[in-house]
């Protein structure tokens, strides 16, 4: 069992809600990524998704598109992503996933990629543009190196396909809350609740929901039928706001992004 799955299963058994946070490697600068990861980890993130910068992130809304562009413009590479993962792992046991697109993985070589990810302390992969029908090579390489694979479902996913995704996922099932891009906001409340309730009845793996979540209230509503939630675009926006504010010290930035993550998880107001 992977570190990710053991952690999610433990939370599930205790009736606790998992919070996953996404940040693009190399954003808002190559030097700033690690301190942000460490701050949100300390603040209570249950797992972290480290985004692999890519020039054409097809499922992403504007905040994550711009984060990839900014990271690449500052020289972010796959090597830097692995270095960031390894540095994070030196000080934390929190599960760490790589999330991104197939193109960079295929160019790197699937076997080499999984080997280097595992040696960097990564626990699993999420590749939104690799459906289960096309994932055999990635799944086999990931299994050899002890990495979990997470597949995605959406509101228009059929029951049979939800079961297929559940059977092929080894980390968790990622329920996209809306049919659209990341950061696009939440859709119709009743329809979303019905979709997540349907998914809950079909999925045996941990079920986590993402896309469009910005606040603790959003997370509370969407986790009535799920085991946890994932936030990416809102963290990207907060990191950009803090690290682009030249009046703040690095210490203040780290403290504030940590407070933001803590508030997202608990709903408690920041202490300062």
Coordinates of C-alpha atoms in Angstrom, one line a residue:
X1 CA 0.0 0.0 0.0
X2 CA 1.3 3.4 -0.9
X3 CA 1.9 6.2 1.6
X4 CA -1.0 8.1 -0.1
X5 CA -3.5 5.3 0.2
X6 CA -2.5 4.5 3.8
X7 CA -3.1 8.1 4.7
X8 CA -6.4 8.4 2.9
X9 CA -7.7 5.2 4.4
X10 CA -6.7 6.3 7.9
X11 CA -8.6 9.6 7.4
X12 CA -11.6 7.8 6.1
X13 CA -11.7 5.3 9.0
X14 CA -11.5 8.3 11.4
X15 CA -14.2 10.2 9.6
X16 CA -11.9 13.0 8.8
X17 CA -12.0 15.0 5.5
X18 CA -8.8 15.0 3.4
X19 CA -7.5 18.3 1.9
X20 CA -5.2 18.1 -1.1
X21 CA -3.5 21.2 -2.5
X22 CA -2.1 21.8 -6.0
X23 CA 0.8 24.0 -6.9
X24 CA 2.7 24.3 -10.2
X25 CA 6.4 23.5 -9.8
X26 CA 8.5 26.6 -10.5
X27 CA 5.6 29.0 -9.5
X28 CA 5.6 31.8 -8.5
X29 CA 9.3 31.3 -9.0
X30 CA 11.6 28.3 -8.9
X31 CA 12.9 29.4 -5.5
X32 CA 9.4 30.0 -4.0
X33 CA 7.7 26.7 -4.8
X34 CA 9.3 24.7 -1.9
X35 CA 8.7 27.2 0.8
X36 CA 5.0 27.4 -0.2
X37 CA 4.7 23.6 -0.2
X38 CA 6.3 23.5 3.3
X39 CA 4.0 26.2 4.6
X40 CA 0.8 24.5 3.4
X41 CA 2.0 21.2 4.6
X42 CA 2.6 22.5 8.1
X43 CA -0.8 24.2 7.9
X44 CA -2.6 20.8 7.5
X45 CA -2.5 19.7 3.8
X46 CA -3.2 15.9 3.8
X47 CA -1.4 15.5 0.4
X48 CA 0.1 17.8 -2.2
X49 CA -0.1 17.7 -5.9
X50 CA 2.9 19.2 -7.6
X51 CA 2.0 20.3 -11.1
X52 CA 4.4 19.6 -13.9
X53 CA 4.7 22.8 -16.0
X54 CA 3.4 22.3 -19.6
X55 CA 2.8 24.7 -22.5
X56 CA -0.6 23.3 -23.3
X57 CA -2.5 22.3 -20.1
X58 CA -5.8 21.5 -21.8
X59 CA -8.0 21.0 -18.6
X60 CA -6.8 24.1 -16.8
X61 CA -8.4 27.5 -16.4
X62 CA -6.5 30.7 -16.6
X63 CA -4.8 30.7 -13.2
X64 CA -3.0 27.4 -13.7
X65 CA -2.3 28.1 -17.4
X66 CA -0.6 31.3 -16.4
X67 CA 1.2 29.5 -13.6
X68 CA 2.7 27.1 -16.1
X69 CA 3.6 29.9 -18.5
X70 CA 5.3 31.8 -15.6
X71 CA 7.2 28.8 -14.4
X72 CA 8.4 27.8 -17.9
X73 CA 9.5 31.4 -18.6
X74 CA 11.7 31.3 -15.5
X75 CA 13.3 28.1 -16.6
X76 CA 11.3 25.4 -14.9
X77 CA 12.1 21.9 -16.1
X78 CA 11.2 18.3 -15.2
X79 CA 14.5 18.1 -13.4
X80 CA 13.5 21.0 -11.3
X81 CA 10.2 19.4 -10.5
X82 CA 12.0 16.2 -9.3
X83 CA 14.5 18.3 -7.3
X84 CA 11.6 20.1 -5.6
X85 CA 9.9 16.8 -4.8
X86 CA 13.1 15.4 -3.3
X87 CA 13.7 18.5 -1.2
X88 CA 10.1 18.4 0.1
X89 CA 10.5 14.7 1.0
X90 CA 13.6 15.4 3.1
X91 CA 11.5 17.2 5.7
X92 CA 8.0 15.8 5.3
X93 CA 6.2 12.4 5.1
X94 CA 3.1 14.0 3.6
X95 CA 2.0 12.2 0.4
X96 CA 3.2 14.0 -2.7
X97 CA 1.7 13.4 -6.2
X98 CA 2.8 14.7 -9.6
X99 CA 0.0 16.0 -11.7
X100 CA 0.2 16.9 -15.4
X101 CA -0.1 15.8 -18.9
X102 CA 1.1 12.9 -21.0
X103 CA 3.4 14.7 -23.4
X104 CA 6.2 15.5 -21.0
X105 CA 6.0 12.0 -19.5
X106 CA 6.2 10.3 -22.9
X107 CA 9.1 12.5 -24.0
X108 CA 11.0 11.7 -20.8
X109 CA 10.2 8.0 -21.2
X110 CA 7.5 6.3 -19.0
X111 CA 9.8 3.9 -17.3
X112 CA 12.5 6.5 -16.6
X113 CA 9.9 9.0 -15.5
X114 CA 8.4 6.6 -12.9
X115 CA 11.8 5.6 -11.7
X116 CA 12.9 9.1 -11.2
X117 CA 9.6 10.2 -9.6
X118 CA 9.8 7.4 -7.1
X119 CA 13.5 8.1 -6.2
X120 CA 12.5 11.7 -5.6
X121 CA 10.0 10.7 -3.0
X122 CA 6.8 11.0 -5.1
X123 CA 3.9 8.7 -4.1
X124 CA 1.7 8.8 -7.2
X125 CA 0.6 10.3 -10.5
X126 CA -2.4 12.1 -11.9
X127 CA -2.5 12.4 -15.7
X128 CA -5.8 13.8 -16.8
X129 CA -5.3 13.2 -20.5
X130 CA -4.5 9.5 -20.0
X131 CA -7.8 7.6 -19.7
X132 CA -7.8 4.1 -18.3
X133 CA -8.0 2.6 -21.8
X134 CA -4.7 4.2 -22.7
X135 CA -3.0 3.9 -19.4
X136 CA -1.6 0.4 -19.3
X137 CA 2.0 1.4 -19.9
X138 CA 1.9 4.1 -17.3
X139 CA 0.0 1.9 -14.8
X140 CA 2.5 -0.9 -15.2
X141 CA 5.6 1.3 -14.8
X142 CA 4.0 3.1 -11.8
X143 CA 3.2 -0.2 -10.1
X144 CA 6.8 -1.4 -10.6
X145 CA 8.0 1.7 -8.8
X146 CA 5.4 1.8 -6.0
X147 CA 3.5 4.8 -7.4
X148 CA -0.3 5.1 -7.3
X149 CA -2.4 6.1 -10.3
X150 CA -5.5 8.3 -10.0
X151 CA -8.0 8.5 -12.7
X152 CA -10.8 11.1 -13.1
X153 CA -14.6 11.1 -13.5
X154 CA -16.9 14.0 -14.4
X155 CA -20.6 14.7 -14.1
X156 CA -21.3 13.2 -17.5
X157 CA -19.4 9.9 -16.8
X158 CA -21.6 6.9 -17.1
X159 CA -22.1 4.4 -14.2
X160 CA -20.1 1.7 -16.0
X161 CA -17.2 4.1 -16.6
X162 CA -17.2 5.2 -13.0
X163 CA -16.8 1.6 -12.0
X164 CA -14.0 1.2 -14.5
X165 CA -12.1 4.2 -13.2
X166 CA -12.6 2.9 -9.6
X167 CA -11.2 -0.4 -10.6
X168 CA -8.1 1.1 -12.3
X169 CA -7.3 3.8 -9.8
X170 CA -4.8 2.8 -7.0
X171 CA -4.7 6.2 -5.2
X172 CA -8.2 7.6 -5.2
X173 CA -10.9 8.5 -7.7
X174 CA -10.8 12.2 -8.6
X175 CA -14.3 13.6 -9.1
X176 CA -14.3 16.7 -11.3
X177 CA -17.1 18.8 -9.8
X178 CA -18.1 20.5 -13.1
X179 CA -17.8 19.8 -16.8
X180 CA -15.3 22.5 -17.5
X181 CA -11.9 23.9 -16.6
X182 CA -10.1 24.2 -13.3
X183 CA -10.9 27.4 -11.5
X184 CA -14.2 27.9 -13.3
X185 CA -16.4 28.0 -10.2
X186 CA -19.0 25.6 -8.9
X187 CA -22.0 24.7 -11.0
X188 CA -25.6 23.9 -10.1
X189 CA -25.8 22.8 -6.5
X190 CA -28.5 20.2 -6.9
X191 CA -27.0 18.6 -10.0
X192 CA -23.5 18.5 -8.4
X193 CA -24.8 16.9 -5.2
X194 CA -26.7 14.3 -7.2
X195 CA -23.6 13.5 -9.3
X196 CA -21.4 13.1 -6.2
X197 CA -24.0 11.0 -4.4
X198 CA -24.2 8.8 -7.5
X199 CA -20.4 8.5 -7.6
X200 CA -20.3 7.7 -3.9
X201 CA -22.6 4.8 -4.4
X202 CA -20.4 3.3 -7.2
X203 CA -16.9 4.0 -5.9
X204 CA -15.1 1.8 -3.4
X205 CA -11.8 3.7 -3.5
X206 CA -11.4 7.0 -1.6
X207 CA -13.4 9.6 -3.5
X208 CA -12.1 13.2 -3.7
X209 CA -13.6 16.2 -5.4
X210 CA -11.9 19.1 -7.2
X211 CA -12.3 22.0 -9.6
X212 CA -14.0 25.2 -8.6
X213 CA -13.4 25.0 -4.8
X214 CA -12.1 28.3 -3.3
X215 CA -13.4 28.4 0.2
X216 CA -14.0 26.2 3.3
X217 CA -17.8 26.6 2.6
X218 CA -17.3 25.2 -0.9
X219 CA -15.3 22.3 0.5
X220 CA -17.9 21.6 3.2
X221 CA -20.7 21.4 0.7
X222 CA -18.9 19.2 -1.8
X223 CA -17.6 16.7 0.8
X224 CA -21.0 15.6 2.0
X225 CA -20.6 12.7 -0.4
X226 CA -16.9 12.5 -0.7
X227 CA -13.8 11.7 1.4
X228 CA -12.0 15.0 0.7
X229 CA -11.4 17.9 -1.6
X230 CA -8.6 19.3 -3.8
X231 CA -7.8 23.0 -4.4
X232 CA -5.5 24.3 -7.0
X233 CA -6.5 27.6 -8.7
X234 CA -7.3 29.3 -5.4
X235 CA -3.8 28.5 -4.1
X236 CA -2.2 29.7 -7.3
X237 CA -4.1 33.0 -7.0
X238 CA -3.1 33.4 -3.3
X239 CA 0.5 32.6 -4.0
X240 CA 0.7 35.1 -6.9
X241 CA -0.9 37.8 -4.7
X242 CA 1.5 37.3 -1.8
X243 CA 4.7 36.7 -3.8
X244 CA 4.0 39.7 -6.1
X245 CA 3.6 42.0 -3.1
X246 CA 7.0 43.5 -2.8
X247 CA 6.2 45.0 0.6
X248 CA 6.1 41.6 2.2
X249 CA 9.0 39.7 3.5
X250 CA 9.5 36.0 2.6
X251 CA 8.7 35.1 6.2
X252 CA 5.4 37.0 6.1
X253 CA 4.5 35.4 2.7
X254 CA 5.0 31.9 4.1
X255 CA 3.1 32.7 7.2
X256 CA 0.1 34.1 5.3
X257 CA -0.1 31.3 2.8
X258 CA 0.0 28.9 5.7
X259 CA -2.9 30.8 7.3
X260 CA -4.8 30.7 4.1
X261 CA -4.5 26.9 3.9
X262 CA -5.4 26.5 7.5
X263 CA -8.6 28.6 7.0
X264 CA -9.5 26.6 3.9
X265 CA -9.3 23.4 5.9
X266 CA -10.9 24.4 9.2
X267 CA -13.0 27.5 8.4
X268 CA -11.3 29.4 11.3
X269 CA -10.4 33.0 10.7
X270 CA -6.6 33.8 10.3
X271 CA -4.9 34.6 13.6
X272 CA -3.3 37.8 12.1

